């Protein structure tokens, strides 16, 4: 996705859009969740209005970005999808697949993502419901801290293995 990202930076500049590149700076394989988290955090914190993420398929970046509260990310493959995701879901992070999307198609998708307003109305209630789902999530680190504070030990036992009839035992 690096080549597509670089092409889209030029597209954003030509449109007069201010952008920040969170990386990567080369074509070497990277742990894309690290970059998705940086962009999603910037959008969720209000440091950026919207985010654009590019990886091989766009799917992994969307999954990772959606773990951040307040983010509504989706892998978009055509202009209609971008328009509907903005109008109906207030999509705030667009993910694209560098292996699946030509530069010309990506430019049209990005234009639709940036130019299409959220329709609000009946869709607003649905977006609120989506956001409430994220508020119900609690991350593992928080659970661990709560349990430790209450003096409760978390123990995990797996199914017995062929060479270990007792199973795996881990204490956290």
Short mmCIF file of N, CA and C in Angstrom, two decimals:
data_model
loop_
_atom_site.label_atom_id
_atom_site.label_comp_id
_atom_site.label_asym_id
_atom_site.label_seq_id
_atom_site.Cartn_x
_atom_site.Cartn_y
_atom_site.Cartn_z
N UNK A 1 0.77 -1.20 0.00
CA UNK A 1 0.00 0.00 0.00
C UNK A 1 0.82 1.28 0.00
N UNK A 2 2.16 1.14 0.16
CA UNK A 2 3.01 2.33 0.25
C UNK A 2 2.90 3.21 -1.00
N UNK A 3 2.94 2.59 -2.18
CA UNK A 3 2.90 3.36 -3.43
C UNK A 3 1.59 4.13 -3.55
N UNK A 4 0.48 3.48 -3.18
CA UNK A 4 -0.82 4.16 -3.23
C UNK A 4 -0.86 5.32 -2.24
N UNK A 5 -0.33 5.09 -1.04
CA UNK A 5 -0.30 6.16 -0.04
C UNK A 5 0.47 7.37 -0.58
N UNK A 6 1.60 7.14 -1.18
CA UNK A 6 2.41 8.24 -1.72
C UNK A 6 1.66 8.99 -2.82
N UNK A 7 0.96 8.26 -3.67
CA UNK A 7 0.18 8.90 -4.73
C UNK A 7 -0.95 9.75 -4.13
N UNK A 8 -1.59 9.22 -3.09
CA UNK A 8 -2.69 9.96 -2.47
C UNK A 8 -2.22 11.22 -1.75
N UNK A 9 -1.00 11.22 -1.25
CA UNK A 9 -0.46 12.44 -0.64
C UNK A 9 -0.40 13.56 -1.68
N UNK A 10 0.01 13.22 -2.89
CA UNK A 10 0.06 14.22 -3.96
C UNK A 10 -1.36 14.69 -4.32
N UNK A 11 -2.30 13.77 -4.32
CA UNK A 11 -3.70 14.10 -4.60
C UNK A 11 -4.25 15.06 -3.55
N UNK A 12 -3.97 14.77 -2.28
CA UNK A 12 -4.45 15.64 -1.19
C UNK A 12 -3.83 17.02 -1.30
N UNK A 13 -2.54 17.09 -1.62
CA UNK A 13 -1.87 18.38 -1.80
C UNK A 13 -2.53 19.17 -2.91
N UNK A 14 -2.82 18.51 -4.03
CA UNK A 14 -3.44 19.18 -5.17
C UNK A 14 -4.83 19.72 -4.81
N UNK A 15 -5.52 19.06 -3.89
CA UNK A 15 -6.84 19.50 -3.44
C UNK A 15 -6.74 20.56 -2.34
N UNK A 16 -5.53 20.85 -1.87
CA UNK A 16 -5.35 21.82 -0.80
C UNK A 16 -5.68 21.28 0.57
N UNK A 17 -5.65 19.96 0.72
CA UNK A 17 -5.97 19.32 2.00
C UNK A 17 -4.69 19.19 2.81
N UNK A 18 -4.74 19.68 4.05
CA UNK A 18 -3.61 19.49 4.97
C UNK A 18 -3.61 18.05 5.45
N UNK A 19 -2.45 17.43 5.49
CA UNK A 19 -2.37 16.03 5.91
C UNK A 19 -1.10 15.81 6.72
N UNK A 20 -1.11 14.73 7.46
CA UNK A 20 0.07 14.30 8.21
C UNK A 20 0.29 12.83 7.90
N UNK A 21 1.50 12.49 7.51
CA UNK A 21 1.85 11.10 7.19
C UNK A 21 2.40 10.43 8.45
N UNK A 22 1.69 9.47 8.99
CA UNK A 22 2.13 8.74 10.18
C UNK A 22 3.07 7.59 9.84
N UNK A 23 3.34 7.38 8.58
CA UNK A 23 4.25 6.32 8.15
C UNK A 23 3.47 5.28 7.37
N UNK A 24 4.18 4.42 6.85
CA UNK A 24 5.56 4.03 6.87
C UNK A 24 6.32 4.82 5.81
N UNK A 25 7.64 4.73 5.89
CA UNK A 25 8.46 5.50 4.96
C UNK A 25 9.11 4.63 3.89
N UNK A 26 8.69 3.36 3.78
CA UNK A 26 9.30 2.45 2.81
C UNK A 26 8.32 1.33 2.48
N UNK A 27 8.69 0.51 1.52
CA UNK A 27 7.81 -0.58 1.08
C UNK A 27 7.93 -1.84 1.92
N UNK A 28 8.86 -1.87 2.85
CA UNK A 28 9.05 -3.07 3.68
C UNK A 28 7.79 -3.35 4.51
N UNK A 29 7.54 -4.63 4.74
CA UNK A 29 6.39 -5.04 5.54
C UNK A 29 6.49 -4.46 6.95
N UNK A 30 5.35 -3.99 7.47
CA UNK A 30 5.31 -3.39 8.81
C UNK A 30 4.11 -3.94 9.56
N UNK A 31 4.07 -3.68 10.85
CA UNK A 31 2.92 -4.04 11.66
C UNK A 31 1.89 -2.92 11.52
N UNK A 32 0.98 -3.09 10.56
CA UNK A 32 0.01 -2.03 10.23
C UNK A 32 -0.87 -1.59 11.40
N UNK A 33 -1.17 -2.46 12.40
CA UNK A 33 -1.98 -1.94 13.51
C UNK A 33 -1.34 -0.75 14.22
N UNK A 34 -0.01 -0.67 14.22
CA UNK A 34 0.66 0.46 14.85
C UNK A 34 0.30 1.77 14.15
N UNK A 35 0.22 1.75 12.84
CA UNK A 35 -0.11 2.94 12.07
C UNK A 35 -1.61 3.24 12.15
N UNK A 36 -2.42 2.19 12.13
CA UNK A 36 -3.87 2.38 12.26
C UNK A 36 -4.19 3.04 13.59
N UNK A 37 -3.51 2.62 14.64
CA UNK A 37 -3.76 3.19 15.98
C UNK A 37 -3.40 4.67 16.02
N UNK A 38 -2.30 5.04 15.40
CA UNK A 38 -1.88 6.45 15.41
C UNK A 38 -2.90 7.33 14.70
N UNK A 39 -3.36 6.89 13.54
CA UNK A 39 -4.34 7.67 12.78
C UNK A 39 -5.68 7.70 13.52
N UNK A 40 -6.13 6.55 14.00
CA UNK A 40 -7.40 6.49 14.72
C UNK A 40 -7.36 7.34 15.98
N UNK A 41 -6.25 7.31 16.70
CA UNK A 41 -6.12 8.15 17.90
C UNK A 41 -6.20 9.63 17.55
N UNK A 42 -5.56 10.02 16.45
CA UNK A 42 -5.59 11.43 16.04
C UNK A 42 -7.01 11.86 15.69
N UNK A 43 -7.76 11.01 15.01
CA UNK A 43 -9.14 11.35 14.64
C UNK A 43 -10.01 11.36 15.90
N UNK A 44 -9.90 10.34 16.73
CA UNK A 44 -10.73 10.25 17.94
C UNK A 44 -10.47 11.41 18.89
N UNK A 45 -9.22 11.89 18.95
CA UNK A 45 -8.87 12.99 19.84
C UNK A 45 -9.17 14.36 19.24
N UNK A 46 -9.60 14.40 17.99
CA UNK A 46 -9.92 15.67 17.35
C UNK A 46 -8.72 16.39 16.76
N UNK A 47 -7.57 15.73 16.71
CA UNK A 47 -6.39 16.34 16.10
C UNK A 47 -6.45 16.26 14.57
N UNK A 48 -7.35 15.42 14.07
CA UNK A 48 -7.60 15.30 12.63
C UNK A 48 -9.10 15.13 12.44
N UNK A 49 -9.63 15.71 11.38
CA UNK A 49 -11.06 15.57 11.09
C UNK A 49 -11.39 14.17 10.60
N UNK A 50 -10.53 13.64 9.74
CA UNK A 50 -10.72 12.32 9.16
C UNK A 50 -9.37 11.68 8.92
N UNK A 51 -9.39 10.38 8.71
CA UNK A 51 -8.16 9.65 8.44
C UNK A 51 -8.30 8.78 7.21
N UNK A 52 -7.16 8.56 6.57
CA UNK A 52 -7.09 7.64 5.43
C UNK A 52 -5.95 6.68 5.71
N UNK A 53 -6.25 5.39 5.65
CA UNK A 53 -5.26 4.35 5.89
C UNK A 53 -5.17 3.46 4.67
N UNK A 54 -3.95 3.04 4.35
CA UNK A 54 -3.75 2.17 3.20
C UNK A 54 -2.89 0.99 3.63
N UNK A 55 -3.37 -0.21 3.32
CA UNK A 55 -2.56 -1.42 3.50
C UNK A 55 -2.80 -2.28 2.27
N UNK A 56 -2.48 -3.54 2.33
CA UNK A 56 -2.65 -4.40 1.16
C UNK A 56 -4.11 -4.54 0.73
N UNK A 57 -4.98 -4.84 1.68
CA UNK A 57 -6.40 -5.04 1.36
C UNK A 57 -7.31 -3.94 1.90
N UNK A 58 -6.85 -3.20 2.91
CA UNK A 58 -7.69 -2.22 3.58
C UNK A 58 -8.46 -2.82 4.74
N UNK A 59 -8.55 -4.13 4.78
CA UNK A 59 -9.36 -4.80 5.80
C UNK A 59 -8.67 -4.76 7.17
N UNK A 60 -7.40 -5.13 7.23
CA UNK A 60 -6.69 -5.15 8.51
C UNK A 60 -6.63 -3.78 9.16
N UNK A 61 -6.41 -2.76 8.35
CA UNK A 61 -6.37 -1.40 8.89
C UNK A 61 -7.73 -1.01 9.47
N UNK A 62 -8.81 -1.39 8.80
CA UNK A 62 -10.15 -1.07 9.30
C UNK A 62 -10.42 -1.78 10.62
N UNK A 63 -10.06 -3.05 10.69
CA UNK A 63 -10.27 -3.80 11.93
C UNK A 63 -9.52 -3.14 13.07
N UNK A 64 -8.26 -2.80 12.82
CA UNK A 64 -7.43 -2.18 13.87
C UNK A 64 -7.97 -0.81 14.27
N UNK A 65 -8.29 0.03 13.30
CA UNK A 65 -8.77 1.39 13.60
C UNK A 65 -10.08 1.35 14.38
N UNK A 66 -10.94 0.40 14.07
CA UNK A 66 -12.24 0.31 14.74
C UNK A 66 -12.13 -0.09 16.20
N UNK A 67 -10.97 -0.46 16.67
CA UNK A 67 -10.77 -0.78 18.09
C UNK A 67 -10.66 0.49 18.93
N UNK A 68 -10.51 1.63 18.29
CA UNK A 68 -10.40 2.91 18.99
C UNK A 68 -11.79 3.51 19.09
N UNK A 69 -12.17 3.88 20.30
CA UNK A 69 -13.50 4.47 20.52
C UNK A 69 -13.69 5.72 19.67
N UNK A 70 -14.87 5.82 19.08
CA UNK A 70 -15.20 6.99 18.27
C UNK A 70 -14.82 6.85 16.81
N UNK A 71 -14.21 5.73 16.46
CA UNK A 71 -13.80 5.54 15.07
C UNK A 71 -14.81 4.66 14.34
N UNK A 72 -15.12 5.11 13.14
CA UNK A 72 -15.96 4.35 12.23
C UNK A 72 -15.17 4.22 10.94
N UNK A 73 -14.48 3.09 10.81
CA UNK A 73 -13.60 2.85 9.66
C UNK A 73 -14.17 1.72 8.82
N UNK A 74 -13.93 1.79 7.52
CA UNK A 74 -14.37 0.73 6.62
C UNK A 74 -13.46 0.67 5.41
N UNK A 75 -13.22 -0.56 4.92
CA UNK A 75 -12.47 -0.71 3.67
C UNK A 75 -13.43 -0.42 2.50
N UNK A 76 -13.15 0.60 1.76
CA UNK A 76 -14.04 1.04 0.68
C UNK A 76 -13.39 0.71 -0.66
N UNK A 77 -14.19 0.16 -1.57
CA UNK A 77 -13.65 -0.26 -2.87
C UNK A 77 -14.22 0.50 -4.05
N UNK A 78 -15.24 1.36 -3.80
CA UNK A 78 -15.78 2.14 -4.91
C UNK A 78 -16.39 3.44 -4.39
N UNK A 79 -16.68 4.34 -5.31
CA UNK A 79 -17.20 5.66 -4.96
C UNK A 79 -18.55 5.55 -4.26
N UNK A 80 -19.43 4.70 -4.74
CA UNK A 80 -20.74 4.55 -4.10
C UNK A 80 -20.59 4.14 -2.63
N UNK A 81 -19.69 3.23 -2.36
CA UNK A 81 -19.45 2.81 -0.98
C UNK A 81 -18.96 3.97 -0.12
N UNK A 82 -18.10 4.81 -0.68
CA UNK A 82 -17.60 5.97 0.06
C UNK A 82 -18.72 6.96 0.35
N UNK A 83 -19.55 7.22 -0.63
CA UNK A 83 -20.66 8.16 -0.45
C UNK A 83 -21.64 7.63 0.60
N UNK A 84 -22.03 6.38 0.50
CA UNK A 84 -22.98 5.81 1.45
C UNK A 84 -22.40 5.73 2.86
N UNK A 85 -21.11 5.37 2.96
CA UNK A 85 -20.48 5.28 4.28
C UNK A 85 -20.39 6.65 4.95
N UNK A 86 -20.18 7.69 4.17
CA UNK A 86 -20.17 9.05 4.74
C UNK A 86 -21.59 9.50 5.07
N UNK A 87 -22.52 9.37 4.13
CA UNK A 87 -23.88 9.84 4.34
C UNK A 87 -24.59 9.12 5.48
N UNK A 88 -24.47 7.80 5.51
CA UNK A 88 -25.25 6.99 6.44
C UNK A 88 -24.53 6.66 7.74
N UNK A 89 -23.20 6.53 7.69
CA UNK A 89 -22.46 6.05 8.87
C UNK A 89 -21.47 7.05 9.42
N UNK A 90 -21.40 8.23 8.81
CA UNK A 90 -20.44 9.25 9.24
C UNK A 90 -19.03 8.67 9.33
N UNK A 91 -18.66 7.90 8.31
CA UNK A 91 -17.34 7.28 8.25
C UNK A 91 -16.28 8.33 8.50
N UNK A 92 -15.40 8.09 9.47
CA UNK A 92 -14.35 9.07 9.74
C UNK A 92 -12.95 8.55 9.44
N UNK A 93 -12.82 7.27 9.14
CA UNK A 93 -11.54 6.73 8.69
C UNK A 93 -11.80 5.83 7.48
N UNK A 94 -11.23 6.22 6.37
CA UNK A 94 -11.32 5.47 5.12
C UNK A 94 -10.12 4.54 5.05
N UNK A 95 -10.35 3.27 4.72
CA UNK A 95 -9.22 2.37 4.50
C UNK A 95 -9.28 1.88 3.05
N UNK A 96 -8.12 1.80 2.46
CA UNK A 96 -7.99 1.39 1.07
C UNK A 96 -6.98 0.27 0.95
N UNK A 97 -7.20 -0.59 -0.03
CA UNK A 97 -6.28 -1.69 -0.30
C UNK A 97 -5.39 -1.38 -1.48
N UNK A 98 -4.11 -1.26 -1.22
CA UNK A 98 -3.15 -0.98 -2.29
C UNK A 98 -3.08 -2.07 -3.34
N UNK A 99 -3.37 -3.31 -2.95
CA UNK A 99 -3.37 -4.42 -3.91
C UNK A 99 -4.64 -4.47 -4.73
N UNK A 100 -5.71 -3.82 -4.24
CA UNK A 100 -7.02 -3.95 -4.87
C UNK A 100 -7.50 -2.68 -5.55
N UNK A 101 -6.83 -1.57 -5.31
CA UNK A 101 -7.36 -0.28 -5.76
C UNK A 101 -6.33 0.45 -6.61
N UNK A 102 -6.71 0.85 -7.81
CA UNK A 102 -5.82 1.64 -8.66
C UNK A 102 -5.73 3.05 -8.10
N UNK A 103 -4.70 3.77 -8.50
CA UNK A 103 -4.55 5.16 -8.06
C UNK A 103 -5.76 5.98 -8.51
N UNK A 104 -6.20 5.80 -9.75
CA UNK A 104 -7.34 6.57 -10.27
C UNK A 104 -8.61 6.28 -9.46
N UNK A 105 -8.86 5.01 -9.17
CA UNK A 105 -10.04 4.67 -8.36
C UNK A 105 -9.91 5.23 -6.95
N UNK A 106 -8.72 5.11 -6.37
CA UNK A 106 -8.50 5.62 -5.01
C UNK A 106 -8.71 7.13 -4.96
N UNK A 107 -8.27 7.84 -5.96
CA UNK A 107 -8.47 9.30 -5.99
C UNK A 107 -9.95 9.64 -6.00
N UNK A 108 -10.75 8.90 -6.77
CA UNK A 108 -12.21 9.15 -6.82
C UNK A 108 -12.85 8.79 -5.48
N UNK A 109 -12.41 7.70 -4.86
CA UNK A 109 -12.95 7.28 -3.56
C UNK A 109 -12.61 8.32 -2.50
N UNK A 110 -11.37 8.79 -2.49
CA UNK A 110 -10.96 9.81 -1.52
C UNK A 110 -11.75 11.09 -1.72
N UNK A 111 -11.96 11.50 -2.97
CA UNK A 111 -12.75 12.71 -3.24
C UNK A 111 -14.16 12.55 -2.68
N UNK A 112 -14.77 11.39 -2.89
CA UNK A 112 -16.12 11.16 -2.36
C UNK A 112 -16.10 11.15 -0.83
N UNK A 113 -15.09 10.55 -0.24
CA UNK A 113 -14.97 10.52 1.22
C UNK A 113 -14.84 11.93 1.80
N UNK A 114 -14.05 12.76 1.15
CA UNK A 114 -13.82 14.12 1.66
C UNK A 114 -14.98 15.08 1.36
N UNK A 115 -15.65 14.88 0.23
CA UNK A 115 -16.65 15.83 -0.22
C UNK A 115 -18.07 15.51 0.23
N UNK A 116 -18.32 14.30 0.68
CA UNK A 116 -19.68 13.89 1.05
C UNK A 116 -19.94 14.18 2.52
N UNK A 117 -20.96 14.98 2.81
CA UNK A 117 -21.30 15.25 4.22
C UNK A 117 -22.13 14.11 4.82
N UNK A 118 -22.12 14.03 6.12
CA UNK A 118 -22.98 13.10 6.85
C UNK A 118 -24.41 13.60 6.72
N UNK A 119 -25.34 12.71 6.39
CA UNK A 119 -26.73 13.10 6.16
C UNK A 119 -27.48 13.40 7.44
N UNK A 120 -27.03 12.85 8.56
CA UNK A 120 -27.73 13.07 9.83
C UNK A 120 -29.11 12.47 9.79
N UNK A 121 -30.08 13.18 10.36
CA UNK A 121 -31.46 12.69 10.36
C UNK A 121 -31.58 11.31 10.97
N UNK A 122 -32.27 10.41 10.27
CA UNK A 122 -32.48 9.06 10.79
C UNK A 122 -31.17 8.31 10.99
N UNK A 123 -30.14 8.72 10.28
CA UNK A 123 -28.85 8.04 10.40
C UNK A 123 -28.12 8.41 11.69
N UNK A 124 -28.42 9.60 12.23
CA UNK A 124 -27.75 10.05 13.45
C UNK A 124 -28.00 9.09 14.61
N UNK A 125 -29.23 8.65 14.76
CA UNK A 125 -29.57 7.72 15.85
C UNK A 125 -28.78 6.42 15.70
N UNK A 126 -28.62 5.95 14.49
CA UNK A 126 -27.88 4.71 14.25
C UNK A 126 -26.40 4.88 14.57
N UNK A 127 -25.85 6.02 14.20
CA UNK A 127 -24.45 6.29 14.52
C UNK A 127 -24.26 6.36 16.03
N UNK A 128 -25.21 6.97 16.73
CA UNK A 128 -25.14 7.00 18.20
C UNK A 128 -25.17 5.59 18.78
N UNK A 129 -25.99 4.73 18.21
CA UNK A 129 -26.04 3.35 18.69
C UNK A 129 -24.71 2.63 18.45
N UNK A 130 -24.11 2.87 17.30
CA UNK A 130 -22.79 2.28 17.01
C UNK A 130 -21.77 2.77 18.03
N UNK A 131 -21.77 4.07 18.29
CA UNK A 131 -20.82 4.63 19.25
C UNK A 131 -21.05 4.09 20.66
N UNK A 132 -22.32 3.86 21.02
CA UNK A 132 -22.61 3.29 22.34
C UNK A 132 -22.06 1.87 22.47
N UNK A 133 -22.04 1.13 21.39
CA UNK A 133 -21.45 -0.21 21.44
C UNK A 133 -19.99 -0.14 21.89
N UNK A 134 -19.26 0.83 21.39
CA UNK A 134 -17.85 0.97 21.76
C UNK A 134 -17.70 1.36 23.22
N UNK A 135 -18.63 2.13 23.76
CA UNK A 135 -18.55 2.52 25.18
C UNK A 135 -18.73 1.32 26.10
N UNK A 136 -19.37 0.27 25.59
CA UNK A 136 -19.57 -0.92 26.40
C UNK A 136 -18.34 -1.82 26.42
N UNK A 137 -17.38 -1.54 25.59
CA UNK A 137 -16.17 -2.35 25.54
C UNK A 137 -15.23 -1.96 26.66
N UNK A 138 -14.52 -2.94 27.17
CA UNK A 138 -13.49 -2.67 28.16
C UNK A 138 -12.26 -3.46 27.74
N UNK A 139 -11.13 -2.82 27.73
CA UNK A 139 -9.94 -3.49 27.24
C UNK A 139 -9.32 -4.38 28.32
N UNK A 140 -8.50 -5.29 27.88
CA UNK A 140 -7.89 -6.28 28.77
C UNK A 140 -7.06 -5.61 29.86
N UNK A 141 -6.31 -4.58 29.54
CA UNK A 141 -5.49 -3.90 30.55
C UNK A 141 -6.36 -3.31 31.66
N UNK A 142 -7.51 -2.77 31.30
CA UNK A 142 -8.42 -2.21 32.30
C UNK A 142 -8.98 -3.30 33.20
N UNK A 143 -9.37 -4.41 32.59
CA UNK A 143 -9.88 -5.55 33.38
C UNK A 143 -8.81 -6.01 34.37
N UNK A 144 -7.60 -6.16 33.88
CA UNK A 144 -6.49 -6.62 34.73
C UNK A 144 -6.26 -5.66 35.90
N UNK A 145 -6.30 -4.36 35.62
CA UNK A 145 -6.09 -3.35 36.67
C UNK A 145 -7.21 -3.39 37.71
N UNK A 146 -8.45 -3.55 37.27
CA UNK A 146 -9.57 -3.63 38.20
C UNK A 146 -9.45 -4.86 39.09
N UNK A 147 -9.13 -5.98 38.48
CA UNK A 147 -8.99 -7.21 39.26
C UNK A 147 -7.85 -7.10 40.27
N UNK A 148 -6.74 -6.52 39.85
CA UNK A 148 -5.60 -6.36 40.76
C UNK A 148 -5.98 -5.46 41.93
N UNK A 149 -6.67 -4.36 41.62
CA UNK A 149 -7.10 -3.42 42.66
C UNK A 149 -8.00 -4.10 43.69
N UNK A 150 -8.82 -5.04 43.23
CA UNK A 150 -9.74 -5.73 44.12
C UNK A 150 -9.11 -6.98 44.75
N UNK A 151 -7.83 -7.23 44.42
CA UNK A 151 -7.14 -8.38 44.98
C UNK A 151 -7.58 -9.70 44.37
N UNK A 152 -8.08 -9.68 43.16
CA UNK A 152 -8.54 -10.89 42.49
C UNK A 152 -7.49 -11.32 41.47
N UNK A 153 -7.13 -12.59 41.52
CA UNK A 153 -6.17 -13.14 40.55
C UNK A 153 -6.93 -13.70 39.36
N UNK A 154 -6.42 -13.46 38.19
CA UNK A 154 -7.01 -13.97 36.97
C UNK A 154 -6.21 -15.21 36.56
N UNK A 155 -6.90 -16.32 36.42
CA UNK A 155 -6.25 -17.57 36.06
C UNK A 155 -6.87 -18.09 34.78
N UNK A 156 -6.04 -18.56 33.89
CA UNK A 156 -6.50 -19.10 32.62
C UNK A 156 -6.02 -20.54 32.51
N UNK A 157 -6.92 -21.45 32.21
CA UNK A 157 -6.56 -22.86 32.05
C UNK A 157 -7.07 -23.30 30.69
N UNK A 158 -6.19 -23.89 29.90
CA UNK A 158 -6.60 -24.37 28.59
C UNK A 158 -6.97 -25.84 28.67
N UNK A 159 -7.48 -26.36 27.59
CA UNK A 159 -7.80 -27.78 27.50
C UNK A 159 -6.52 -28.60 27.64
N UNK A 160 -6.62 -29.81 28.19
CA UNK A 160 -5.45 -30.67 28.27
C UNK A 160 -4.88 -30.95 26.88
N UNK A 161 -3.59 -31.01 26.81
CA UNK A 161 -2.91 -31.32 25.56
C UNK A 161 -2.46 -32.77 25.59
N UNK A 162 -2.21 -33.34 24.42
CA UNK A 162 -1.82 -34.75 24.32
C UNK A 162 -0.59 -35.06 25.17
N UNK A 163 0.41 -34.19 25.13
CA UNK A 163 1.64 -34.44 25.89
C UNK A 163 1.59 -33.83 27.30
N UNK A 164 0.49 -33.17 27.65
CA UNK A 164 0.34 -32.58 28.98
C UNK A 164 -1.12 -32.75 29.42
N UNK A 165 -1.43 -33.86 30.08
CA UNK A 165 -2.82 -34.15 30.41
C UNK A 165 -3.45 -33.15 31.39
N UNK A 166 -2.65 -32.36 32.07
CA UNK A 166 -3.18 -31.38 33.01
C UNK A 166 -3.65 -30.13 32.29
N UNK A 167 -3.03 -29.81 31.18
CA UNK A 167 -3.39 -28.61 30.44
C UNK A 167 -2.43 -27.46 30.73
N UNK A 168 -2.67 -26.35 30.09
CA UNK A 168 -1.85 -25.15 30.25
C UNK A 168 -2.44 -24.30 31.38
N UNK A 169 -1.61 -23.77 32.22
CA UNK A 169 -2.05 -22.96 33.35
C UNK A 169 -1.28 -21.65 33.31
N UNK A 170 -1.98 -20.55 33.35
CA UNK A 170 -1.32 -19.25 33.37
C UNK A 170 -2.00 -18.39 34.40
N UNK A 171 -1.19 -17.69 35.17
CA UNK A 171 -1.73 -16.76 36.17
C UNK A 171 -1.28 -15.37 35.76
N UNK A 172 -2.19 -14.42 35.82
CA UNK A 172 -1.90 -13.04 35.40
C UNK A 172 -1.83 -12.13 36.59
#
